mmCIF file of C-alpha atoms and ligand atoms in Angstrom:
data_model
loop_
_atom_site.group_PDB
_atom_site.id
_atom_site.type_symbol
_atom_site.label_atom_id
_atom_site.label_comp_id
_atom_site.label_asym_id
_atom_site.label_seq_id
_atom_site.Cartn_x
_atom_site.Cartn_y
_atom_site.Cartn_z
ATOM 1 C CA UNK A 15 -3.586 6.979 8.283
ATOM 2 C CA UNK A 16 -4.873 3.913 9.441
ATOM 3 C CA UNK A 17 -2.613 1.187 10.740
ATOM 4 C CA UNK A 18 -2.908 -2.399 9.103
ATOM 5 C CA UNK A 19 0.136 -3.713 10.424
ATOM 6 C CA UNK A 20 1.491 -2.867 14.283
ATOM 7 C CA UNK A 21 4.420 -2.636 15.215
ATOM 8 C CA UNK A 22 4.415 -6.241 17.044
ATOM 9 C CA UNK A 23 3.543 -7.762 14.460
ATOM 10 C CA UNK A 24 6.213 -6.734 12.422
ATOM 11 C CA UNK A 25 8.775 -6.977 15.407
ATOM 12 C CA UNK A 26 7.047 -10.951 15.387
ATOM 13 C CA UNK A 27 7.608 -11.831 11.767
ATOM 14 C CA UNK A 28 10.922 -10.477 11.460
ATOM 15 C CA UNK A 29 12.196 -12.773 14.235
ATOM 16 C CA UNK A 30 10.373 -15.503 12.321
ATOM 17 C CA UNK A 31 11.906 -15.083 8.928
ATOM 18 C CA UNK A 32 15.282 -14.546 11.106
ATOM 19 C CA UNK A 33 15.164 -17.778 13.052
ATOM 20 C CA UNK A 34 14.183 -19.623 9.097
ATOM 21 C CA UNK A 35 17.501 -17.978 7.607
ATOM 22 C CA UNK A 36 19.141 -19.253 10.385
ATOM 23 C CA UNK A 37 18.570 -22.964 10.011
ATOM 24 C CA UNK A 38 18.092 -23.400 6.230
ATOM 25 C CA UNK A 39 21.485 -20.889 6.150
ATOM 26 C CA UNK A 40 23.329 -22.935 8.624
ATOM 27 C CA UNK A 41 27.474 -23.558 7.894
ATOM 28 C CA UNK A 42 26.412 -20.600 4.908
ATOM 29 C CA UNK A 43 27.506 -17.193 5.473
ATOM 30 C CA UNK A 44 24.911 -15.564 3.010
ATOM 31 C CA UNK A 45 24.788 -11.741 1.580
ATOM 32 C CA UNK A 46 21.669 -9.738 2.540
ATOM 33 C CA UNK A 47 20.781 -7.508 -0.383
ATOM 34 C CA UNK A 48 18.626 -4.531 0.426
ATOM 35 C CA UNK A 49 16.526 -2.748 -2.414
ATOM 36 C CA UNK A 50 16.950 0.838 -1.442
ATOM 37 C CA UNK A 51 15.486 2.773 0.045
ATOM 38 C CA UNK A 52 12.327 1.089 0.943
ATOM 39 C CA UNK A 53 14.165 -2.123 2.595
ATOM 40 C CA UNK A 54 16.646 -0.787 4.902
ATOM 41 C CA UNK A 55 14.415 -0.814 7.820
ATOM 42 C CA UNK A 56 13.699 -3.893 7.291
ATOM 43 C CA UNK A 57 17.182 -5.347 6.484
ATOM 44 C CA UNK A 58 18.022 -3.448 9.825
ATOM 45 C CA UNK A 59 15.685 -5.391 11.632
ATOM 46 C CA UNK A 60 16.117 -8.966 9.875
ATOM 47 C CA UNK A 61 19.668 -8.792 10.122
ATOM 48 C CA UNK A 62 20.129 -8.329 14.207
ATOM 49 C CA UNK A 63 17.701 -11.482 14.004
ATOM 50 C CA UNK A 64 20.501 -13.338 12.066
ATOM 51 C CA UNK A 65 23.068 -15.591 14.586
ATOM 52 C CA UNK A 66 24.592 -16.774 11.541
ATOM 53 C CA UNK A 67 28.327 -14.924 9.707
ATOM 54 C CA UNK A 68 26.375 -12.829 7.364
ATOM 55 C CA UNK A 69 27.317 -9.805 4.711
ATOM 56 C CA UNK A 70 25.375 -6.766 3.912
ATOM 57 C CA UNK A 71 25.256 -5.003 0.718
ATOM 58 C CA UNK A 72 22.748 -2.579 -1.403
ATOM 59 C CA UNK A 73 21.318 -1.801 -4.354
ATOM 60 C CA UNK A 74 19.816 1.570 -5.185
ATOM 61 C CA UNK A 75 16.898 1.589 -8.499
ATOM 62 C CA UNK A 76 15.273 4.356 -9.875
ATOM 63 C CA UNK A 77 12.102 3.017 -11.587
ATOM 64 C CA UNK A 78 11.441 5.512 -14.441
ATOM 65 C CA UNK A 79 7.611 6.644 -13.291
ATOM 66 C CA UNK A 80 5.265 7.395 -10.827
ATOM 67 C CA UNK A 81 3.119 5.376 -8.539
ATOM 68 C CA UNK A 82 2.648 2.628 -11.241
ATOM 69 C CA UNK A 83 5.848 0.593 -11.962
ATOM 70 C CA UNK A 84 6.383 0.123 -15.721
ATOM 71 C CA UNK A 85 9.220 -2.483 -15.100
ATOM 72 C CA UNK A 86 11.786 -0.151 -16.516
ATOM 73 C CA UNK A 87 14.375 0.149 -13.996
ATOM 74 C CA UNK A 88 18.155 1.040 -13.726
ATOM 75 C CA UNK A 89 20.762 0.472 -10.860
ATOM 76 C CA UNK A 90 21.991 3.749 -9.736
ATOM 77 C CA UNK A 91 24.314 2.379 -7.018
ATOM 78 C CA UNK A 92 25.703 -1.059 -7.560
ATOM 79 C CA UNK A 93 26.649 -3.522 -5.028
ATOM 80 C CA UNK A 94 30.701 -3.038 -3.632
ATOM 81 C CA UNK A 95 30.698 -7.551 -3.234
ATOM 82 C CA UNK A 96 31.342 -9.507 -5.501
ATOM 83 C CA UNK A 97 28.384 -12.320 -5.029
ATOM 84 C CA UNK A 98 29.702 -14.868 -7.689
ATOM 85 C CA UNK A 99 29.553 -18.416 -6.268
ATOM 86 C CA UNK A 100 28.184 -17.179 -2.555
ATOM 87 C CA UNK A 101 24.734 -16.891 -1.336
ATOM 88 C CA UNK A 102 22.347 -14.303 -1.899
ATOM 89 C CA UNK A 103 19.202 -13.198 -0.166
ATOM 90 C CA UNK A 104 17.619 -10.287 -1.993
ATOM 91 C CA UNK A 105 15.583 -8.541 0.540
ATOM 92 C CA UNK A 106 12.658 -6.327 -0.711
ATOM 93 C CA UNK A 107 10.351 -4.068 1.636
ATOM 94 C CA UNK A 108 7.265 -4.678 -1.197
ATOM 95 C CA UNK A 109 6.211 -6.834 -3.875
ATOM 96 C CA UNK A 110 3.911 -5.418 -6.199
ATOM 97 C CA UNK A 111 3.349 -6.083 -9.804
ATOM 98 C CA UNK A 112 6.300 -7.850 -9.768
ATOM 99 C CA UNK A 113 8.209 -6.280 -12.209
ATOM 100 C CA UNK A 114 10.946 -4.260 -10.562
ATOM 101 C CA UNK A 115 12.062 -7.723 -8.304
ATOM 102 C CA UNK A 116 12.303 -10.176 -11.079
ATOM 103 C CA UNK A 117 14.366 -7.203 -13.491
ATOM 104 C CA UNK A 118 16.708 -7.111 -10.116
ATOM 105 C CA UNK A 119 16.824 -10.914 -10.195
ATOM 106 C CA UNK A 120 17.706 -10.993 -13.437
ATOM 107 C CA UNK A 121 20.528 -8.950 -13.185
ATOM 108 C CA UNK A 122 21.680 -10.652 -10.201
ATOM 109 C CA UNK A 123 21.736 -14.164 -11.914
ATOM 110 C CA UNK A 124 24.033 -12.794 -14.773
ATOM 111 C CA UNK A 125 27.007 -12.110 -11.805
ATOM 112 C CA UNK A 126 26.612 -15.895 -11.002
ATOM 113 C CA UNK A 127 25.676 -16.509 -7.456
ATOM 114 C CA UNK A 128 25.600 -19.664 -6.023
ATOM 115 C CA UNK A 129 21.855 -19.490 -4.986
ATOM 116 C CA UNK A 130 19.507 -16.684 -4.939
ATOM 117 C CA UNK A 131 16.340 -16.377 -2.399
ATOM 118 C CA UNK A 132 14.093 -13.569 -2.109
ATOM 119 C CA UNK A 133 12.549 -12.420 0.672
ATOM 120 C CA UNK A 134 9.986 -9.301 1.200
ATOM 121 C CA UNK A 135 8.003 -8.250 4.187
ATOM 122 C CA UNK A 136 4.885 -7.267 2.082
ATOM 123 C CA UNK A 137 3.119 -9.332 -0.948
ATOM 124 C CA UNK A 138 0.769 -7.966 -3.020
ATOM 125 C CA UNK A 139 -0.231 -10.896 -4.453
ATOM 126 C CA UNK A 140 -3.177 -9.958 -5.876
ATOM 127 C CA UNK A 141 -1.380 -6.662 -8.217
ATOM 128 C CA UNK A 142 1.145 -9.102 -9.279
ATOM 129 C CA UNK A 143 1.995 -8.655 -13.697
ATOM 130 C CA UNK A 144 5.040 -10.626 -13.538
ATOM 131 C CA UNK A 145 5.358 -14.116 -12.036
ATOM 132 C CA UNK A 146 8.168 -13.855 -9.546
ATOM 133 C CA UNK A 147 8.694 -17.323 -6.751
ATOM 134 C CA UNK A 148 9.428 -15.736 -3.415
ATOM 135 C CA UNK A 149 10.908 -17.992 -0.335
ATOM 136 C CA UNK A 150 10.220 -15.463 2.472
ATOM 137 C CA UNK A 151 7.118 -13.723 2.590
ATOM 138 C CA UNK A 152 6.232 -11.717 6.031
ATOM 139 C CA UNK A 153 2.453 -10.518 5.282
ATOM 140 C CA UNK A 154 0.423 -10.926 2.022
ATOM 141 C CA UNK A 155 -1.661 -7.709 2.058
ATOM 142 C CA UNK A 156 -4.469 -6.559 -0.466
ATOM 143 C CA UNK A 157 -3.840 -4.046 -3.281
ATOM 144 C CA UNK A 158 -3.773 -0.929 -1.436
ATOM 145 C CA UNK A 159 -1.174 1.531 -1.084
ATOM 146 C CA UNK A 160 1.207 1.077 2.301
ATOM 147 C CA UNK A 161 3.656 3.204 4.124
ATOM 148 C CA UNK A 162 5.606 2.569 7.056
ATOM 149 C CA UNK A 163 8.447 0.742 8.126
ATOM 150 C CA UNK A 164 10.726 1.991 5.390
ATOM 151 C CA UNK A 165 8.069 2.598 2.443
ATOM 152 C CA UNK A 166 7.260 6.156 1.285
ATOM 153 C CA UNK A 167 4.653 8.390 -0.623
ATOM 154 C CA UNK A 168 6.466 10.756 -1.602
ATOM 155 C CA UNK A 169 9.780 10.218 0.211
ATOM 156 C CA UNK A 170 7.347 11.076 3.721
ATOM 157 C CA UNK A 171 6.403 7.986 6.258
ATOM 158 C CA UNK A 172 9.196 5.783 6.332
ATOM 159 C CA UNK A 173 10.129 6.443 9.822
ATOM 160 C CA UNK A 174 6.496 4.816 11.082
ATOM 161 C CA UNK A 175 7.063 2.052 13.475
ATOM 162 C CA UNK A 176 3.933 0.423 11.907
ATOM 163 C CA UNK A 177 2.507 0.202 8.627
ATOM 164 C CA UNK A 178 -0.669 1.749 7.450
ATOM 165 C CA UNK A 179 -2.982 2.826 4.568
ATOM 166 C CA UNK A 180 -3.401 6.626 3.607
ATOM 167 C CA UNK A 181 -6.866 7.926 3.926
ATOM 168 C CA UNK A 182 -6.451 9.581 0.617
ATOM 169 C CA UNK A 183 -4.626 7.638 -1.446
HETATM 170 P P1 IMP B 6 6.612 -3.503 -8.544
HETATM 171 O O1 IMP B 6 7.683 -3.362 -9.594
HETATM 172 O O2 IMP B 6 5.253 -3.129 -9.107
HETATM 173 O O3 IMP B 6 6.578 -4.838 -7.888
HETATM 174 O O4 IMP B 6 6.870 -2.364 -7.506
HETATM 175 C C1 IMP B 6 7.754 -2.526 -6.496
HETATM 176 C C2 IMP B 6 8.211 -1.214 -5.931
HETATM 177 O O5 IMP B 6 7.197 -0.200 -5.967
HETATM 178 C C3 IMP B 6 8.504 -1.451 -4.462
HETATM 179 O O6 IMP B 6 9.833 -1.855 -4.281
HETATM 180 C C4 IMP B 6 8.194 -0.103 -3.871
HETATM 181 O O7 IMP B 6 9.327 0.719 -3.950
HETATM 182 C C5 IMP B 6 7.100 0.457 -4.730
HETATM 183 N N1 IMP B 6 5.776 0.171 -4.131
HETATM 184 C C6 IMP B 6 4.852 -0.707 -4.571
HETATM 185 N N2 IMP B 6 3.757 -0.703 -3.787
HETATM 186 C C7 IMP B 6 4.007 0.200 -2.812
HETATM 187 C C8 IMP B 6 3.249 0.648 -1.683
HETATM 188 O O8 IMP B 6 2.104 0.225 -1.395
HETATM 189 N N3 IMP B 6 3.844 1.575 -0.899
HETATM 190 C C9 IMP B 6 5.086 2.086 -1.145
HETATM 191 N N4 IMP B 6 5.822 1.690 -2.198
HETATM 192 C C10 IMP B 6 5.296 0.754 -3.026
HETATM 193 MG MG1 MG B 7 11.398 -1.279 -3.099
#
């Protein structure tokens, strides 16, 4: 494995995107969403940077194929809010083609929430299918295939501190 994001660097952006939520979210009391499983580390983390009254909630997706996401998605745990009329920050671990966030969104927009934001740690810009705006990014990395920090191949890694590239992969 070799590391393309340490730990510190993570630790760094995280307080970064925290300390933005905080102002722009001022006299708000926003819901974090977490994409299971792959964001809860990061949610973890984002959250204790948040000074703010904030609610937690998640969403669990099974994505119906391997390594390449076809898009085609269904919630298999729903959220327990209700986010009609409040303010919602969907927080994703990865960005990829695209196509698994802006299905989420979708289905987020039909329950009527005030305002919707996005925010992932990792952009693969470059991989992207599916045009999706994001307002927090932490680290635009190139098309390779990351672990760490929450993200899995094959359910292994996601306790790293750090996140790297497989040799193999
Ligand atoms: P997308 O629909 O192609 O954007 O894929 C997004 C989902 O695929 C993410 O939420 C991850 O669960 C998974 N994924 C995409 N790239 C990686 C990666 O490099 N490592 C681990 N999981 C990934
Ligand atoms: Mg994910």
């Amino acid at each position: 494995m070799n590391v393309l994001i340490k730990e510190t660097e993570i630790q760094q952006k995280v307080q970064e995107i925290g300390k933005k939520i905080n102002k722009e979210y001022k006299d708000r009391k926003p819901i974090l969403i977490g994409v299971l499983k792959g964001a809860f580390v990061f949610l973890a983390d984002l959250l204790r940077e948040i000074e703010i009254p904030v609610e937690i909630d998640f969403l669990s997706i099974h994505s119906y194929d391997g390594s390449e996401s076809s898009g085609v998605v269904r919630i298999t745990h729903d959220l327990s809010l209700n986010i009609e009329d409040r303010d919602v920050i969907l927080v994703e671990d990865i960005i990829d083609t695209g196509r698994t966030v802006s299905y989420i969104i979708e289905n987020l927009y039909t329950r009527k929430p005030r305002s919707l934001a996005v925010c992932s740690l990792l952009n693969k810009e470059t991989r992207r299918v599916v045009d999706v705006r994001l307002t927090y990014v932490g680290f635009t990395i190139p098309g390779v295939f990351v672990v760490g920090y929450g993200l899995d191949y094959d359910n292994r890694y996601r306790n790293l501190k750090c996140i790297g590239v497989l040799d193999d992969k």
